[in-house]
């Protein structure tokens, strides 16, 4: 029986932490455990972001965390062969594959793989034990500075595992690293895991992260990913979100870039009940270049909320940002993009655009582009549009014999391709184009080998 | 092929066409000339099925079928083609994707299988040569960033791909330099066959040096006020539209 006294969700989580601290620490590692207590203190202070928090103006975060979710602090032993239930259907995409199940790394067969060239892909908890110095140097060094988001603190307090990727100095990884996060359970569940990606000086890597649900139960995820792009390194990251419509997903990416580095992120939100994506990029070295792209396709009562914060801390850096959304039915979306150019960041070039397509009169989009400039020699622009399909273009296509439906689909596809086209890995780009196309057509748009029909 | 009887049409309650009559038969080339605001573009838009224009009276049959029963795409599949005065830019939609979709919709309408990728590319190559369009243009998004001349050439290329029965060229000459004009006109002439027809809408006689019309119609205040052979265009060029305006006004003053 549950006590009848009303306990706030915040206290609920604090109690959950205190009650399970032994289990949590036992199934994690020293580096992660070392920052737990202070993260909990932070969470006590911050709580869940409320509507008064400018960043979370369009969503009631707390409501998602009041649900009756199961929380596991040990990896649940599920005996199955991953290949039986899931095979990523991206043809000709040869990758270093890593899988997580409900937030825990799936050892297949080893918890960590170290390749000949020194590249490491594996469980974050294991990596923290095996390479405590490396993990300790980076872990929570960015997210720990986030002083106003209680969700990040909550994740840090609870996170036990996730994926660790390490690219040594000068190594250019020949094939992409692919992380597939699977959610599968026979009860509704909350997962909070962590990813840590480090590219040492002059290295280069392409990474694809795909989020899937394999069972129809409700899932709530709150995930933090820290990415370090050291001097002259280059990371291309594609995040593909494809969860069923009964899920809520909160993601927080923190990226730090050193001198002459390049970080490209591309977040494609195909499906998900409620999706909140936060991305924070710190341009911390001269000459660094950041590309932040996002595409959301939402319908029914879905909600997608995008927040980005690009911080130009050093001179001569460039940032490009483009977010697009197509909203159908009663779907809602929000974009809040902030660019901060610090006083010393002279010769900054920062560009941001947010374009949204509303397909019905009921769909709604809130957009808030923000530029904050303290340097005096910069080139910056931002712009946002909310509109409907171009009727002239539609008629032009119809006049060539293309049906109205096809014309609309082509226009939407064209609108979306603008973002997808930035994906560097060709096989992945083609596959995502295809998924977007199917998604827009209302056809099944998940890796079709999956036996579950989640929505 | 095309028969327009007593066509009245307008936009937002303003009358633009006031009783147009026109017969176009297979193998014929008609030129429609007229000053700004005479209704030339409205006529082509109504023929293509642009729904912002309201037809208040009259009838149009194309291949014996009532055109008002057909959507714009059906008209196209029936063989009607409008070369736009201002071709529309469609970012993100590649020319290949656009044309392949159009061609296959036409084929489906005729009960044919879709073209294979290689046959389609072969057709593209073939038609590109015919209308002398730069190969690189078809690798780009539809009309995006095309120059004025490139856009017009792209219209003729699409016409060559779709092989319409009736082509309406709406001010295809506007914004073209002499060389581009020649290329565009050559393309149109190469596509001419005994079983198809062309309507050329233009301000100037210049284009008619290259595309020789069988009939010239002068449109004024939404009506065809004069019809003649190709020499009418020359006469108009010499006397100017004031000639028509003055004749019309003196007649209406009587």
XYZ file of C-alpha atoms in Angstrom:
709
model
C 0.000 0.000 0.000
C 1.143 3.448 -0.810
C 1.010 6.025 1.925
C -1.905 8.363 1.469
C 0.130 11.414 2.419
C 0.966 13.484 -0.598
C 4.642 13.377 -1.299
C 5.934 15.632 -4.040
C 7.598 13.880 -6.980
C 10.809 15.599 -5.979
C 10.763 14.080 -2.502
C 9.739 10.816 -4.071
C 12.937 10.725 -6.079
C 15.073 11.839 -3.168
C 13.645 8.987 -1.110
C 14.113 6.591 -3.983
C 17.765 7.595 -4.089
C 18.308 7.192 -0.352
C 16.512 3.862 -0.261
C 18.489 2.396 -3.128
C 21.863 4.041 -2.764
C 23.633 0.766 -2.056
C 22.200 -0.920 -5.129
C 22.901 2.103 -7.283
C 26.545 2.377 -6.293
C 27.114 -1.351 -6.317
C 26.038 -1.625 -9.929
C 28.047 1.331 -11.091
C 31.605 2.493 -10.502
C 33.691 4.820 -8.393
C 33.892 7.697 -10.860
C 30.153 7.818 -11.319
C 29.503 7.308 -7.628
C 31.834 10.124 -6.663
C 29.562 12.829 -8.019
C 26.236 11.335 -6.992
C 25.805 12.988 -3.644
C 26.494 16.504 -4.911
C 24.167 15.905 -7.857
C 21.429 14.885 -5.447
C 22.033 18.057 -3.445
C 21.681 19.987 -6.687
C 18.472 18.227 -7.507
C 17.149 18.991 -4.020
C 17.826 22.620 -4.737
C 16.477 22.719 -8.288
C 13.707 20.141 -8.329
C 11.924 19.527 -11.615
C 11.922 22.461 -14.021
C 8.660 24.341 -13.656
C 6.789 26.486 -16.153
C 8.481 29.519 -14.666
C 11.753 28.193 -15.966
C 12.078 30.006 -19.301
C 13.739 26.951 -20.844
C 10.786 24.713 -20.057
C 7.972 27.118 -20.720
C 5.977 24.763 -22.928
C 6.015 21.547 -20.966
C 5.006 20.365 -17.540
C 8.034 18.255 -16.750
C 7.030 17.148 -13.297
C 3.852 15.523 -14.568
C 5.936 13.002 -16.507
C 7.859 12.000 -13.409
C 4.796 11.345 -11.272
C 3.843 8.289 -13.304
C 4.050 4.853 -11.763
C 7.277 3.781 -13.420
C 9.384 0.851 -12.361
C 12.977 1.747 -11.665
C 15.710 -0.838 -11.821
C 19.127 -0.398 -10.343
C 20.515 -3.690 -11.490
C 20.413 -4.761 -15.098
C 17.419 -7.005 -15.473
C 18.407 -10.441 -16.691
C 16.471 -10.970 -19.808
C 17.462 -14.092 -21.642
C 17.160 -13.554 -25.315
C 19.299 -13.296 -28.317
C 19.390 -9.706 -29.447
C 19.584 -10.791 -33.067
C 16.261 -12.555 -32.672
C 14.341 -9.480 -31.753
C 16.278 -6.700 -33.317
C 18.436 -6.192 -36.303
C 19.114 -2.716 -37.519
C 17.880 -2.548 -41.043
C 20.239 -0.054 -42.533
C 21.628 -1.893 -45.502
C 25.275 -1.369 -46.310
C 25.853 0.342 -43.002
C 28.889 -1.400 -41.644
C 29.402 -0.178 -38.110
C 31.031 -0.844 -34.797
C 27.821 -1.760 -33.033
C 27.016 -1.204 -29.369
C 23.684 -1.931 -27.717
C 22.071 -0.888 -24.506
C 18.948 -2.417 -23.031
C 16.898 -0.237 -20.697
C 19.948 1.882 -20.015
C 22.472 -0.884 -19.338
C 25.196 -1.788 -21.784
C 24.666 -5.205 -23.362
C 27.867 -7.190 -23.205
C 28.110 -8.924 -26.489
C 30.136 -10.770 -25.380
C 32.450 -8.318 -23.632
C 31.442 -5.303 -21.604
C 34.124 -3.315 -23.362
C 35.922 -3.619 -26.701
C 39.321 -2.167 -27.316
C 40.300 -2.138 -30.978
C 43.787 -2.403 -32.436
C 43.963 1.290 -33.123
C 43.156 2.038 -29.482
C 39.519 2.932 -30.033
C 37.362 1.935 -27.075
C 33.640 1.247 -27.236
C 31.859 -0.202 -24.275
C 29.996 0.091 -21.023
C 30.531 3.378 -19.232
C 30.477 1.692 -15.802
C 33.152 -0.769 -16.949
C 35.202 1.954 -18.574
C 35.112 3.959 -15.364
C 36.630 0.969 -13.549
C 39.173 0.165 -16.223
C 40.189 3.713 -17.169
C 39.310 5.759 -14.086
C 41.723 8.540 -14.985
C 40.269 9.186 -18.422
C 36.649 8.850 -17.390
C 37.273 10.797 -14.193
C 38.842 13.672 -16.090
C 35.793 14.174 -18.299
C 32.766 12.690 -16.581
C 30.277 15.313 -15.412
C 32.732 18.121 -16.135
C 30.191 19.743 -18.466
C 26.887 18.551 -17.089
C 28.057 19.395 -13.574
C 28.159 23.034 -14.573
C 24.532 23.102 -15.584
C 23.222 25.060 -12.664
C 19.606 25.381 -13.665
C 18.356 22.057 -14.958
C 17.198 19.690 -12.236
C 16.794 16.878 -14.766
C 20.523 16.819 -15.453
C 21.245 16.683 -11.725
C 18.673 13.907 -11.358
C 20.351 11.899 -14.093
C 23.772 12.359 -12.526
C 22.459 11.197 -9.167
C 20.954 8.035 -10.618
C 23.057 7.202 -13.697
C 24.808 3.843 -13.466
C 25.793 2.898 -16.964
C 25.585 3.800 -20.631
C 28.010 3.916 -23.514
C 31.621 5.036 -23.480
C 33.410 5.889 -26.711
C 37.048 6.880 -26.773
C 39.013 7.804 -29.889
C 42.761 8.155 -29.246
C 44.947 10.912 -30.566
C 45.202 11.089 -34.340
C 42.997 8.058 -35.030
C 40.467 8.359 -37.792
C 37.859 5.678 -37.295
C 37.195 3.890 -40.563
C 33.602 2.919 -39.973
C 30.888 4.601 -37.938
C 30.171 3.646 -34.362
C 26.514 2.863 -33.904
C 24.776 2.815 -30.551
C 21.336 1.303 -30.411
C 19.380 2.005 -27.272
C 16.577 -0.462 -26.808
C 13.727 -0.170 -24.396
C 11.911 -3.388 -23.693
C 9.941 -4.335 -20.634
C 6.667 -5.871 -19.582
C 6.006 -3.023 -17.155
C 6.322 0.706 -17.556
C 9.779 1.872 -16.787
C 12.028 4.839 -16.150
C 15.586 4.772 -17.471
C 18.347 7.269 -16.775
C 21.649 6.498 -18.395
C 24.786 8.333 -19.467
C 26.971 8.411 -22.507
C 30.488 9.747 -22.637
C 32.218 10.403 -25.930
C 35.805 11.580 -26.112
C 37.714 12.368 -29.305
C 41.341 13.120 -28.591
C 43.441 15.557 -30.598
C 43.268 15.193 -34.346
C 40.965 12.194 -34.256
C 37.848 11.674 -36.272
C 34.711 9.617 -35.780
C 31.170 9.278 -37.005
C 28.582 8.114 -34.524
C 24.955 7.154 -34.919
C 22.705 6.785 -31.896
C 19.338 5.161 -32.470
C 16.627 5.034 -29.827
C 13.961 2.367 -30.162
C 11.172 0.907 -28.131
C 10.562 -2.803 -28.549
C 7.537 -3.215 -26.335
C 4.364 -1.162 -26.074
C 4.642 -0.235 -22.390
C 5.147 3.344 -21.306
C 8.744 4.445 -21.031
C 10.280 7.537 -19.594
C 13.909 8.273 -20.298
C 16.181 10.991 -19.017
C 19.542 10.693 -20.716
C 22.705 12.766 -20.561
C 25.459 12.595 -23.155
C 28.746 14.440 -22.809
C 30.901 14.917 -25.870
C 34.467 16.170 -25.891
C 35.980 17.244 -29.166
C 39.603 17.999 -28.467
C 41.958 20.085 -30.615
C 41.534 19.497 -34.331
C 39.250 16.514 -33.720
C 36.047 15.938 -35.620
C 32.857 14.220 -34.494
C 29.768 13.653 -36.588
C 26.848 12.543 -34.487
C 23.436 11.471 -35.749
C 20.681 10.805 -33.224
C 17.665 8.979 -34.508
C 14.696 8.988 -32.180
C 12.080 6.430 -33.007
C 10.063 5.476 -29.973
C 6.381 4.769 -29.735
C 3.819 7.415 -28.912
C 3.445 6.415 -25.291
C 6.992 7.370 -24.402
C 8.468 10.514 -22.969
C 12.096 11.178 -23.697
C 14.344 13.835 -22.218
C 17.808 14.100 -23.716
C 20.627 16.398 -22.748
C 23.699 16.699 -24.923
C 26.694 18.647 -23.686
C 29.460 19.270 -26.185
C 32.771 20.969 -25.634
C 35.010 21.927 -28.487
C 38.684 22.783 -28.400
C 40.885 24.572 -30.924
C 40.051 23.936 -34.602
C 37.676 21.113 -33.756
C 34.458 20.288 -35.522
C 31.310 18.869 -33.997
C 28.264 18.100 -36.090
C 25.096 16.859 -34.455
C 21.957 15.938 -36.301
C 18.895 14.922 -34.303
C 16.073 13.309 -36.226
C 12.908 12.858 -34.185
C 10.712 10.472 -36.117
C 8.425 9.245 -33.388
C 7.896 9.650 -29.680
C 5.019 10.788 -27.496
C 6.862 13.646 -25.902
C 10.407 14.494 -26.813
C 12.549 17.073 -25.161
C 16.002 17.581 -26.626
C 18.494 19.893 -24.997
C 21.788 20.590 -26.626
C 24.519 22.707 -25.110
C 27.636 23.442 -27.122
C 30.622 25.261 -25.721
C 33.033 26.579 -28.346
C 36.034 26.650 -26.107
C 38.922 26.827 -28.559
C 39.754 29.250 -31.356
C 38.780 28.212 -34.847
C 36.293 25.590 -33.768
C 33.215 24.907 -35.830
C 29.874 23.636 -34.642
C 26.931 22.384 -36.683
C 23.693 21.676 -34.898
C 20.828 20.308 -36.933
C 17.458 18.938 -35.975
C 14.332 17.625 -37.645
C 11.086 16.746 -35.917
C 8.109 15.057 -37.495
C 5.164 15.191 -35.167
C 1.523 14.304 -35.436
C -1.515 13.355 -33.341
C -0.944 14.697 -29.836
C 2.833 14.456 -29.869
C 4.941 17.236 -28.466
C 8.528 17.984 -29.412
C 10.493 20.563 -27.515
C 13.921 21.685 -28.673
C 16.338 23.724 -26.665
C 19.775 24.704 -27.827
C 22.468 26.779 -26.271
C 25.521 27.623 -28.340
C 28.189 29.415 -26.380
C 30.976 31.191 -28.229
C 33.663 31.597 -25.587
C 36.693 32.063 -27.862
C 37.412 34.135 -30.980
C 37.168 32.963 -34.596
C 34.625 30.230 -34.094
C 31.719 29.418 -36.345
C 28.381 27.885 -35.544
C 25.569 26.824 -37.850
C 22.236 25.821 -36.478
C 19.160 24.651 -38.302
C 16.033 23.164 -36.798
C 12.978 22.181 -38.745
C 9.665 20.699 -37.720
C 6.618 19.407 -39.561
C 3.542 19.338 -37.361
C 0.343 17.529 -38.236
C -3.004 16.975 -36.472
C -3.006 18.524 -32.963
C 0.738 18.196 -32.480
C 2.653 20.928 -30.744
C 6.277 21.922 -30.805
C 8.641 24.434 -29.327
C 12.046 25.710 -30.271
C 14.158 27.779 -27.967
C 17.573 28.549 -29.396
C 20.049 30.691 -27.599
C 23.378 31.839 -28.964
C 25.725 33.543 -26.555
C 28.773 35.381 -27.878
C 31.110 36.222 -25.043
C 33.077 39.448 -24.866
C 36.339 37.919 -26.071
C 34.782 35.901 -28.869
C 35.640 38.371 -31.621
C 35.220 37.378 -35.273
C 32.485 34.969 -34.281
C 30.200 33.799 -37.032
C 26.957 32.346 -35.731
C 23.907 31.472 -37.768
C 20.645 30.036 -36.589
C 17.434 29.229 -38.360
C 14.216 27.555 -37.314
C 11.584 26.734 -39.917
C 8.310 25.067 -39.199
C 5.568 23.671 -41.322
C 2.058 23.438 -39.914
C -0.170 21.024 -41.801
C -3.386 21.718 -39.906
C -5.050 24.653 -38.214
C -4.796 22.827 -34.889
C -1.068 22.193 -34.916
C 0.938 24.745 -32.974
C 4.540 25.813 -32.848
C 6.281 28.127 -30.431
C 9.618 29.474 -31.478
C 12.057 31.680 -29.707
C 15.379 32.476 -31.337
C 17.754 34.394 -29.104
C 21.057 36.090 -29.789
C 23.108 37.527 -26.987
C 26.242 39.283 -28.159
C 28.898 40.872 -25.987
C 31.666 41.095 -28.594
C 31.688 43.920 -31.121
C 33.166 42.326 -34.224
C 30.886 39.435 -35.093
C 28.629 38.212 -37.837
C 25.453 36.648 -36.517
C 21.991 35.983 -37.775
C 18.906 34.208 -36.634
C 15.480 33.713 -38.052
C 12.340 31.717 -37.526
C 9.399 30.940 -39.759
C 6.108 29.196 -39.173
C 4.101 28.527 -42.283
C 2.064 26.227 -44.415
C 2.918 24.266 -47.510
C 3.724 26.480 -50.462
C 0.532 26.451 -52.550
C 2.323 27.794 -55.622
C 4.777 24.920 -55.491
C 1.966 22.438 -54.949
C 0.094 23.738 -57.992
C 3.282 23.697 -60.048
C 3.705 20.000 -59.327
C 0.043 19.233 -59.954
C 0.311 20.981 -63.301
C 2.925 18.345 -64.187
C 0.508 15.535 -63.434
C 1.556 14.872 -59.841
C -1.413 14.214 -57.554
C -2.137 16.635 -54.759
C -1.182 14.070 -52.131
C 2.112 13.236 -53.827
C 2.815 16.931 -54.325
C 2.308 17.596 -50.631
C 4.489 14.640 -49.714
C 7.237 15.764 -52.070
C 7.130 19.240 -50.560
C 7.305 17.901 -47.036
C 10.058 15.537 -47.989
C 11.978 18.390 -49.579
C 11.516 20.486 -46.469
C 12.845 17.643 -44.320
C 15.672 16.696 -46.644
C 17.226 20.069 -46.042
C 18.195 18.752 -42.603
C 18.749 15.087 -43.473
C 21.087 16.162 -46.284
C 23.633 17.269 -43.682
C 24.191 13.674 -42.547
C 27.643 12.675 -43.664
C 27.315 8.874 -43.631
C 25.727 8.150 -46.976
C 24.056 4.834 -46.119
C 22.581 6.370 -43.001
C 21.479 9.484 -44.858
C 19.701 7.422 -47.527
C 18.101 5.249 -44.887
C 16.874 8.227 -42.904
C 15.551 9.834 -46.081
C 13.613 6.639 -46.642
C 12.357 6.533 -43.061
C 11.295 10.182 -43.271
C 9.490 9.444 -46.507
C 7.661 6.493 -44.968
C 6.941 8.448 -41.828
C 5.378 11.264 -43.854
C 3.312 8.749 -45.771
C 2.036 7.351 -42.499
C 3.616 3.987 -43.224
C 5.572 2.006 -40.701
C 8.774 3.880 -40.268
C 10.890 1.827 -38.010
C 13.469 -0.741 -38.737
C 10.966 -3.204 -40.113
C 12.530 -6.317 -38.717
C 11.136 -5.413 -35.371
C 8.237 -7.702 -34.508
C 6.559 -5.193 -32.246
C 4.058 -2.800 -33.681
C 4.320 -0.228 -31.019
C 2.017 2.388 -32.370
C -8.444 19.591 -79.409
C -9.246 22.646 -77.319
C -12.466 24.527 -77.496
C -13.193 27.597 -75.386
C -16.691 29.034 -75.543
C -17.768 32.321 -74.003
C -15.364 32.045 -71.069
C -15.869 34.507 -68.205
C -13.533 34.369 -65.233
C -12.158 36.562 -62.501
C -10.483 36.720 -59.135
C -11.889 38.019 -55.847
C -14.973 39.305 -57.622
C -12.998 41.235 -60.262
C -13.878 40.175 -63.777
C -10.847 39.571 -65.966
C -12.040 37.414 -68.847
C -15.182 38.626 -70.555
C -16.258 36.033 -73.078
C -13.320 34.300 -74.717
C -13.876 32.086 -77.722
C -11.035 30.015 -79.110
C -10.654 26.804 -81.120
C -7.310 25.033 -81.326
C -6.851 22.010 -83.570
C -4.059 19.454 -83.721
C -1.020 20.657 -85.643
C -1.784 24.340 -85.076
C 0.239 27.034 -83.392
C -1.700 29.945 -81.947
C -0.237 33.143 -80.586
C -2.121 35.224 -78.054
C -0.879 38.779 -77.728
C -2.116 41.635 -75.660
C -1.109 44.494 -73.395
C -0.502 44.140 -69.659
C -3.658 43.302 -67.765
C -5.566 42.072 -70.796
C -6.077 38.637 -69.232
C -3.404 36.529 -70.949
C -2.027 34.926 -67.807
C -5.500 34.486 -66.326
C -6.487 32.522 -69.393
C -3.508 30.191 -69.066
C -4.059 29.799 -65.315
C -7.729 28.912 -65.837
C -6.758 26.365 -68.480
C -4.225 24.746 -66.149
C -6.713 24.678 -63.275
C -5.411 27.268 -60.833
C -8.232 27.378 -58.301
C -7.813 30.986 -57.157
C -9.630 32.048 -60.321
C -13.398 31.731 -60.461
C -15.033 30.765 -63.700
C -18.446 32.420 -63.823
C -19.615 31.438 -67.287
C -18.694 29.492 -70.375
C -17.224 26.121 -71.177
C -13.911 24.578 -72.130
C -13.454 21.161 -73.613
C -10.113 19.465 -74.066
C -10.042 16.282 -76.142
C -13.822 16.465 -75.993
C -13.848 16.358 -72.177
C -15.131 19.101 -69.935
C -11.990 20.605 -68.454
C -13.785 21.851 -65.336
C -14.423 18.252 -64.301
C -10.688 17.669 -64.135
C -8.130 18.479 -61.436
C -4.913 20.192 -62.550
C -3.084 16.854 -62.431
C -5.741 15.142 -64.551
C -5.498 17.898 -67.149
C -1.759 17.360 -67.271
C -2.153 13.606 -67.650
C -4.665 14.265 -70.437
C -1.916 16.130 -72.251
C -2.182 19.782 -71.227
C 1.045 21.553 -70.373
C 1.575 25.046 -69.043
C 4.998 26.600 -69.256
C 4.912 29.010 -66.335
C 5.702 32.676 -66.713
C 7.331 32.465 -63.284
C 8.441 28.873 -62.680
C 8.320 28.010 -58.986
C 11.406 27.131 -56.947
C 10.968 23.989 -54.857
C 13.877 23.648 -52.428
C 14.733 20.130 -51.335
C 12.909 18.420 -54.222
C 15.376 17.189 -56.802
C 14.633 17.537 -60.512
C 15.086 13.780 -60.874
C 12.584 12.960 -58.151
C 10.135 15.554 -59.451
C 10.274 14.394 -63.066
C 10.262 10.710 -62.200
C 7.120 11.177 -60.108
C 5.450 13.172 -62.884
C 6.379 10.732 -65.655
C 5.212 7.747 -63.666
C 1.906 9.394 -62.776
C 1.379 10.016 -66.492
C 2.233 6.402 -67.234
C -0.073 5.121 -64.525
C -2.881 7.177 -66.058
C -2.230 5.489 -69.395
C -2.146 2.075 -67.727
C 1.619 1.683 -68.204
C 4.196 0.325 -65.773
C 6.538 2.826 -64.116
C 9.765 3.450 -66.013
C 12.811 1.609 -64.740
C 15.549 3.788 -63.267
C 17.817 3.236 -66.248
C 15.096 3.906 -68.829
C 14.186 7.046 -66.965
C 17.749 8.315 -66.922
C 18.077 7.515 -70.602
C 14.934 9.509 -71.346
C 16.274 12.422 -69.293
C 19.567 12.396 -71.195
C 17.822 12.226 -74.505
C 15.460 15.124 -73.753
C 18.189 17.241 -72.230
C 20.046 17.075 -75.502
C 16.945 17.860 -77.473
C 16.295 21.103 -75.642
C 19.969 21.889 -75.013
C 19.628 22.140 -71.267
C 22.762 22.039 -69.137
C 23.157 18.540 -67.692
C 24.020 19.948 -64.266
C 20.638 21.651 -63.912
C 18.837 18.368 -63.525
C 21.054 17.428 -60.583
C 19.699 20.304 -58.566
C 16.506 21.061 -56.705
C 13.611 22.139 -58.933
C 14.376 25.657 -60.206
C 16.253 26.481 -57.031
C 18.841 29.146 -57.709
C 18.253 28.853 -61.465
C 18.716 32.026 -63.509
C 15.704 33.380 -65.375
C 16.897 31.768 -68.595
C 17.608 28.441 -66.905
C 14.118 28.364 -65.437
C 12.545 28.890 -68.862
C 14.746 26.253 -70.409
C 13.767 23.913 -67.613
C 10.103 24.463 -68.519
C 10.780 23.400 -72.088
C 12.748 20.408 -70.805
C 9.739 19.323 -68.723
C 7.568 19.779 -71.786
C 9.924 17.528 -73.746
C 9.747 14.908 -70.989
C 5.950 14.905 -70.729
C 5.190 15.189 -74.479
C 1.922 17.086 -74.092
C -0.792 17.326 -76.728
C -1.353 20.992 -76.013
C 1.370 23.276 -74.695
C 0.644 26.737 -73.418
C 3.753 28.871 -73.259
C 3.007 31.760 -70.937
C 5.454 34.580 -71.726
C 8.229 32.088 -72.202
C 10.258 34.873 -73.845
C 10.203 37.250 -70.885
C 13.603 37.608 -69.279
C 15.435 35.771 -72.040
C 18.384 37.096 -73.984
C 18.509 36.478 -77.725
C 20.576 33.290 -77.485
C 18.384 31.772 -74.786
C 15.314 32.770 -76.766
C 16.635 30.912 -79.795
C 17.382 27.786 -77.762
C 13.954 27.813 -76.143
C 12.208 28.388 -79.478
C 14.280 25.627 -81.117
C 13.187 23.256 -78.380
C 9.540 24.124 -78.962
C 9.896 23.686 -82.719
C 11.607 20.327 -82.353
C 8.735 19.091 -80.218
C 6.120 20.165 -82.742
C 4.217 17.315 -84.347
C 1.081 17.017 -86.466
C -0.819 15.610 -83.499
C 0.023 18.292 -80.989
C -0.668 21.996 -80.710
C 0.862 25.063 -79.082
C -0.474 28.292 -77.684
C 2.179 30.978 -77.365
C 1.317 33.850 -75.078
C 3.543 36.869 -75.517
C 3.818 40.638 -75.356
C 6.242 40.935 -78.187
C 6.422 39.889 -81.756
C 10.080 38.862 -81.302
C 9.370 35.287 -80.183
C 7.120 34.795 -83.220
C 10.166 35.206 -85.470
C 11.264 31.859 -84.104
C 7.976 30.129 -83.395
C 5.844 30.826 -86.442
C 2.142 30.937 -85.543
C -0.720 29.886 -87.788
C -3.041 32.266 -85.975
C -2.524 35.423 -83.987
C -5.194 36.558 -81.516
C -5.212 39.890 -79.788
C -6.575 39.892 -76.282
C -7.867 43.129 -74.826
C -10.010 43.676 -71.739
C -10.600 39.961 -71.420
C -11.830 39.391 -74.947
C -10.227 38.371 -78.214
C -10.754 41.502 -80.250
C -8.833 40.582 -83.375
C -7.683 37.390 -85.047
C -5.429 37.043 -88.049
C -2.428 35.282 -89.528
C 1.193 35.804 -88.514
C 1.225 39.203 -90.262
C -1.118 40.534 -87.568
C 1.731 40.297 -85.093
C 3.899 42.435 -87.340
C 1.159 45.001 -87.752
C 0.712 45.110 -83.979
C 4.448 45.530 -83.468
C 4.429 48.470 -85.840
C 1.304 50.223 -84.600
C 1.542 49.347 -80.910
C -1.222 48.352 -78.532
C -2.650 51.875 -78.641
C -3.945 50.966 -82.054
C -6.091 48.252 -80.492
C -7.030 50.370 -77.503
C -8.108 53.269 -79.681
C -10.117 51.088 -82.053
C -11.834 49.426 -79.117
C -12.624 52.652 -77.334
C -13.956 54.390 -80.426
C -16.166 51.365 -81.054
C -17.511 51.358 -77.541
C -18.169 55.111 -77.772
C -20.412 54.653 -80.760
